[in-house]
Amino acid sequence: MKGSSILSTLALAGVSTAQTPPGFTPVVEQKLEVTFGTKSVTTPGLAFAKTETSRQPTIGLNGTADGTYIWMLIDIDASTNFINPGAGQPTTYLHTVIRDFKASGAASADGITTLTSTSNQPVAWFAPAPPAENPPHPHRYTNLLWEQPENWQIPAAANQMLQSQKTGFNVPNFITAAGLENPIAANYFNVSG
């Protein structure tokens, strides 16, 4: 009996450390700091209004960040029918992928290193815009951060996915096509239509 209690506690602890939504692959445990204006995603799944997420967020990492990074935002609760979401099938929708993020300076007093990029490619910022649904249905917008390999150029197969497969976007397939390792940090927030 004691053994099953310990295993249950460990399983819950493992779930609570994930920064990606339940059931999302790959699971990422390091927190990506995401801030819209003055409101931060302090806990995974925090609710935001569409108006709060209209501008690209500031992202960062806890501690030093001495590499170059790729950031992605994906809606994992989209519908195949944008006009009448209830009539469609659940799917993902790729919003944004921006490369060449680097530390913008030293870590702040609270230990966060802000990351910035002068690029808006390969997929420019597209703000969360879930449609109105009855009953309201929160969409989980998942942020992922990868280490960008040195001299990385987007392989043709990955670029095709980014440009023509936004609906039904498959993150594990993208990782393989792009020649990336698993994401190093993540976070997600909810927005309802």
mmCIF file of C-alpha atoms in Angstrom:
data_model
loop_
_atom_site.group_PDB
_atom_site.id
_atom_site.type_symbol
_atom_site.label_atom_id
_atom_site.label_comp_id
_atom_site.label_asym_id
_atom_site.label_seq_id
_atom_site.Cartn_x
_atom_site.Cartn_y
_atom_site.Cartn_z
ATOM 1 C CA MET A 1 0.000 0.000 0.000
ATOM 2 C CA LYS A 2 2.792 2.377 0.937
ATOM 3 C CA GLY A 3 4.576 1.631 -2.343
ATOM 4 C CA SER A 4 1.544 2.619 -4.438
ATOM 5 C CA SER A 5 1.179 5.868 -2.465
ATOM 6 C CA ILE A 6 4.795 6.730 -3.169
ATOM 7 C CA LEU A 7 4.388 5.905 -6.867
ATOM 8 C CA SER A 8 1.224 8.022 -7.051
ATOM 9 C CA THR A 9 3.004 10.925 -5.412
ATOM 10 C CA LEU A 10 5.935 10.603 -7.807
ATOM 11 C CA ALA A 11 3.581 10.413 -10.794
ATOM 12 C CA LEU A 12 1.781 13.572 -9.649
ATOM 13 C CA ALA A 13 5.102 15.337 -9.085
ATOM 14 C CA GLY A 14 6.150 14.415 -12.627
ATOM 15 C CA VAL A 15 2.913 15.749 -14.064
ATOM 16 C CA SER A 16 3.161 18.984 -12.114
ATOM 17 C CA THR A 17 6.635 19.756 -13.472
ATOM 18 C CA ALA A 18 5.611 19.537 -17.133
ATOM 19 C CA GLN A 19 5.428 22.938 -18.804
ATOM 20 C CA THR A 20 3.527 21.471 -21.755
ATOM 21 C CA PRO A 21 -0.182 20.581 -21.639
ATOM 22 C CA PRO A 22 -1.230 17.085 -20.570
ATOM 23 C CA GLY A 23 -0.985 14.687 -23.506
ATOM 24 C CA PHE A 24 1.276 16.985 -25.549
ATOM 25 C CA THR A 25 4.356 15.486 -27.180
ATOM 26 C CA PRO A 26 7.156 16.092 -26.494
ATOM 27 C CA VAL A 27 6.891 16.725 -22.753
ATOM 28 C CA VAL A 28 9.091 19.663 -21.696
ATOM 29 C CA GLU A 29 9.948 20.363 -18.061
ATOM 30 C CA GLN A 30 11.977 23.596 -18.177
ATOM 31 C CA LYS A 31 9.852 26.722 -17.998
ATOM 32 C CA LEU A 32 9.975 29.239 -20.813
ATOM 33 C CA GLU A 33 9.275 32.677 -19.386
ATOM 34 C CA VAL A 34 6.467 34.279 -21.426
ATOM 35 C CA THR A 35 5.210 37.812 -20.732
ATOM 36 C CA PHE A 36 2.519 39.807 -22.531
ATOM 37 C CA GLY A 37 3.016 43.457 -21.531
ATOM 38 C CA THR A 38 3.096 43.246 -17.742
ATOM 39 C CA LYS A 39 1.257 39.917 -17.381
ATOM 40 C CA SER A 40 3.406 36.796 -17.235
ATOM 41 C CA VAL A 41 2.438 33.181 -17.715
ATOM 42 C CA THR A 42 3.302 32.386 -14.108
ATOM 43 C CA THR A 43 1.799 28.899 -14.195
ATOM 44 C CA PRO A 44 1.128 26.703 -17.212
ATOM 45 C CA GLY A 45 -2.440 27.123 -18.459
ATOM 46 C CA LEU A 46 -3.002 30.635 -17.100
ATOM 47 C CA ALA A 47 -6.025 32.310 -18.749
ATOM 48 C CA PHE A 48 -5.586 35.408 -20.926
ATOM 49 C CA ALA A 49 -8.048 37.533 -22.892
ATOM 50 C CA LYS A 50 -7.481 37.789 -26.656
ATOM 51 C CA THR A 51 -6.749 41.502 -26.221
ATOM 52 C CA GLU A 52 -3.942 40.696 -23.764
ATOM 53 C CA THR A 53 -2.199 38.485 -26.341
ATOM 54 C CA SER A 54 -2.483 40.716 -29.401
ATOM 55 C CA ARG A 55 1.228 41.640 -29.389
ATOM 56 C CA GLN A 56 4.159 39.260 -29.514
ATOM 57 C CA PRO A 57 5.266 38.338 -25.997
ATOM 58 C CA THR A 58 8.674 38.757 -24.444
ATOM 59 C CA ILE A 59 10.316 35.402 -23.817
ATOM 60 C CA GLY A 60 13.202 34.381 -21.600
ATOM 61 C CA LEU A 61 14.992 31.664 -19.694
ATOM 62 C CA ASN A 62 15.875 31.310 -16.047
ATOM 63 C CA GLY A 63 19.648 31.702 -15.771
ATOM 64 C CA THR A 64 22.178 32.258 -18.512
ATOM 65 C CA ALA A 65 21.258 31.780 -22.145
ATOM 66 C CA ASP A 66 24.385 31.683 -24.272
ATOM 67 C CA GLY A 67 22.993 30.040 -27.395
ATOM 68 C CA THR A 68 20.744 30.875 -30.312
ATOM 69 C CA TYR A 69 17.136 29.727 -30.151
ATOM 70 C CA ILE A 70 13.991 29.047 -32.190
ATOM 71 C CA TRP A 71 10.568 29.898 -30.695
ATOM 72 C CA MET A 72 7.229 28.405 -31.733
ATOM 73 C CA LEU A 73 3.616 29.160 -30.768
ATOM 74 C CA ILE A 74 0.973 26.557 -31.617
ATOM 75 C CA ASP A 75 -2.750 26.291 -30.789
ATOM 76 C CA ILE A 76 -3.376 22.670 -29.859
ATOM 77 C CA ASP A 77 -7.167 23.139 -29.573
ATOM 78 C CA ALA A 78 -8.037 24.461 -33.037
ATOM 79 C CA SER A 79 -10.743 23.059 -35.305
ATOM 80 C CA THR A 80 -10.588 21.956 -38.920
ATOM 81 C CA ASN A 81 -13.627 24.222 -39.459
ATOM 82 C CA PHE A 82 -12.730 27.849 -38.678
ATOM 83 C CA ILE A 83 -16.239 29.153 -39.556
ATOM 84 C CA ASN A 84 -18.128 26.686 -37.350
ATOM 85 C CA PRO A 85 -15.588 25.125 -34.954
ATOM 86 C CA GLY A 86 -18.139 22.731 -33.448
ATOM 87 C CA ALA A 87 -18.684 21.152 -36.871
ATOM 88 C CA GLY A 88 -14.974 20.458 -37.389
ATOM 89 C CA GLN A 89 -12.522 17.983 -35.953
ATOM 90 C CA PRO A 90 -10.019 18.912 -33.228
ATOM 91 C CA THR A 91 -6.600 19.766 -34.649
ATOM 92 C CA THR A 92 -3.545 21.923 -34.113
ATOM 93 C CA TYR A 93 -2.779 25.253 -35.750
ATOM 94 C CA LEU A 94 0.723 26.690 -36.139
ATOM 95 C CA HIS A 95 0.806 30.406 -35.274
ATOM 96 C CA THR A 96 4.443 31.464 -35.162
ATOM 97 C CA VAL A 97 8.006 30.225 -35.605
ATOM 98 C CA ILE A 98 10.816 32.754 -35.209
ATOM 99 C CA ARG A 99 14.518 31.967 -35.355
ATOM 100 C CA ASP A 100 17.704 33.635 -34.120
ATOM 101 C CA PHE A 101 16.671 34.487 -30.551
ATOM 102 C CA LYS A 102 19.638 35.429 -28.348
ATOM 103 C CA ALA A 103 20.145 36.845 -24.880
ATOM 104 C CA SER A 104 19.571 40.598 -24.879
ATOM 105 C CA GLY A 105 21.890 41.131 -21.921
ATOM 106 C CA ALA A 106 22.690 39.732 -18.506
ATOM 107 C CA ALA A 107 20.073 38.022 -16.372
ATOM 108 C CA SER A 108 17.739 40.302 -14.410
ATOM 109 C CA ALA A 109 17.766 40.527 -10.614
ATOM 110 C CA ASP A 110 15.240 37.662 -10.521
ATOM 111 C CA GLY A 111 17.520 35.513 -12.698
ATOM 112 C CA ILE A 112 15.626 35.737 -16.003
ATOM 113 C CA THR A 113 17.533 36.262 -19.255
ATOM 114 C CA THR A 114 15.363 37.944 -21.877
ATOM 115 C CA LEU A 115 15.671 36.614 -25.420
ATOM 116 C CA THR A 116 15.178 38.797 -28.490
ATOM 117 C CA SER A 117 15.367 38.306 -32.232
ATOM 118 C CA THR A 118 15.667 40.727 -35.125
ATOM 119 C CA SER A 119 14.041 38.108 -37.362
ATOM 120 C CA ASN A 120 10.331 37.551 -37.914
ATOM 121 C CA GLN A 121 10.889 34.395 -39.968
ATOM 122 C CA PRO A 122 10.116 31.741 -40.992
ATOM 123 C CA VAL A 123 6.540 32.281 -39.716
ATOM 124 C CA ALA A 124 5.836 35.820 -38.466
ATOM 125 C CA TRP A 125 3.844 36.595 -35.316
ATOM 126 C CA PHE A 126 0.171 35.662 -35.633
ATOM 127 C CA ALA A 127 -1.735 36.475 -32.441
ATOM 128 C CA PRO A 128 -4.089 34.032 -30.741
ATOM 129 C CA ALA A 129 -7.571 34.499 -32.194
ATOM 130 C CA PRO A 130 -9.817 31.628 -31.194
ATOM 131 C CA PRO A 131 -13.366 32.024 -32.530
ATOM 132 C CA ALA A 132 -16.332 32.558 -30.223
ATOM 133 C CA GLU A 133 -17.712 29.187 -29.222
ATOM 134 C CA ASN A 134 -20.816 28.191 -27.288
ATOM 135 C CA PRO A 135 -20.040 27.014 -24.718
ATOM 136 C CA PRO A 136 -16.733 28.901 -24.519
ATOM 137 C CA HIS A 137 -13.798 26.590 -25.118
ATOM 138 C CA PRO A 138 -10.319 27.620 -23.956
ATOM 139 C CA HIS A 139 -7.572 27.055 -26.502
ATOM 140 C CA ARG A 140 -4.179 25.983 -25.158
ATOM 141 C CA TYR A 141 -1.469 28.037 -26.855
ATOM 142 C CA THR A 142 1.794 26.196 -26.424
ATOM 143 C CA ASN A 143 5.178 27.963 -26.569
ATOM 144 C CA LEU A 144 8.231 25.862 -27.402
ATOM 145 C CA LEU A 145 11.897 26.856 -27.452
ATOM 146 C CA TRP A 146 14.680 24.953 -29.215
ATOM 147 C CA GLU A 147 18.417 25.416 -29.293
ATOM 148 C CA GLN A 148 19.155 26.517 -32.847
ATOM 149 C CA PRO A 149 22.067 24.549 -34.326
ATOM 150 C CA GLU A 150 25.033 26.602 -35.509
ATOM 151 C CA ASN A 151 24.662 27.715 -39.161
ATOM 152 C CA TRP A 152 21.154 26.217 -39.192
ATOM 153 C CA GLN A 153 19.233 26.551 -42.428
ATOM 154 C CA ILE A 154 15.647 25.356 -42.589
ATOM 155 C CA PRO A 155 15.549 22.063 -44.502
ATOM 156 C CA ALA A 156 13.115 22.017 -47.446
ATOM 157 C CA ALA A 157 10.756 19.474 -45.825
ATOM 158 C CA ALA A 158 10.522 21.536 -42.622
ATOM 159 C CA ASN A 159 10.021 24.756 -44.577
ATOM 160 C CA GLN A 160 7.173 23.167 -46.539
ATOM 161 C CA MET A 161 5.487 22.175 -43.258
ATOM 162 C CA LEU A 162 5.832 25.733 -41.938
ATOM 163 C CA GLN A 163 4.379 27.322 -45.070
ATOM 164 C CA SER A 164 1.628 24.899 -46.117
ATOM 165 C CA GLN A 165 0.707 22.639 -43.205
ATOM 166 C CA LYS A 166 -0.308 25.108 -40.502
ATOM 167 C CA THR A 167 -3.627 23.349 -39.863
ATOM 168 C CA GLY A 168 -2.879 19.944 -38.378
ATOM 169 C CA PHE A 169 0.733 20.917 -37.667
ATOM 170 C CA ASN A 170 2.665 18.007 -36.167
ATOM 171 C CA VAL A 171 5.455 19.090 -33.810
ATOM 172 C CA PRO A 172 7.311 15.736 -33.599
ATOM 173 C CA ASN A 173 7.360 15.514 -37.429
ATOM 174 C CA PHE A 174 8.658 19.100 -37.595
ATOM 175 C CA ILE A 175 11.452 18.313 -35.110
ATOM 176 C CA THR A 176 12.603 15.446 -37.325
ATOM 177 C CA ALA A 177 12.263 17.391 -40.600
ATOM 178 C CA ALA A 178 14.085 20.418 -39.149
ATOM 179 C CA GLY A 179 16.956 18.374 -37.698
ATOM 180 C CA LEU A 180 16.326 19.662 -34.174
ATOM 181 C CA GLU A 181 16.606 18.060 -30.757
ATOM 182 C CA ASN A 182 13.603 18.176 -28.412
ATOM 183 C CA PRO A 183 12.611 21.618 -27.120
ATOM 184 C CA ILE A 184 14.572 22.853 -24.112
ATOM 185 C CA ALA A 185 11.806 24.999 -22.598
ATOM 186 C CA ALA A 186 8.061 25.460 -22.898
ATOM 187 C CA ASN A 187 4.986 27.077 -21.417
ATOM 188 C CA TYR A 188 1.342 27.355 -22.351
ATOM 189 C CA PHE A 189 -1.556 29.695 -21.717
ATOM 190 C CA ASN A 190 -5.278 29.582 -22.408
ATOM 191 C CA VAL A 191 -7.368 31.975 -24.495
ATOM 192 C CA SER A 192 -11.123 31.648 -25.116
ATOM 193 C CA GLY A 193 -12.987 33.099 -28.082
#
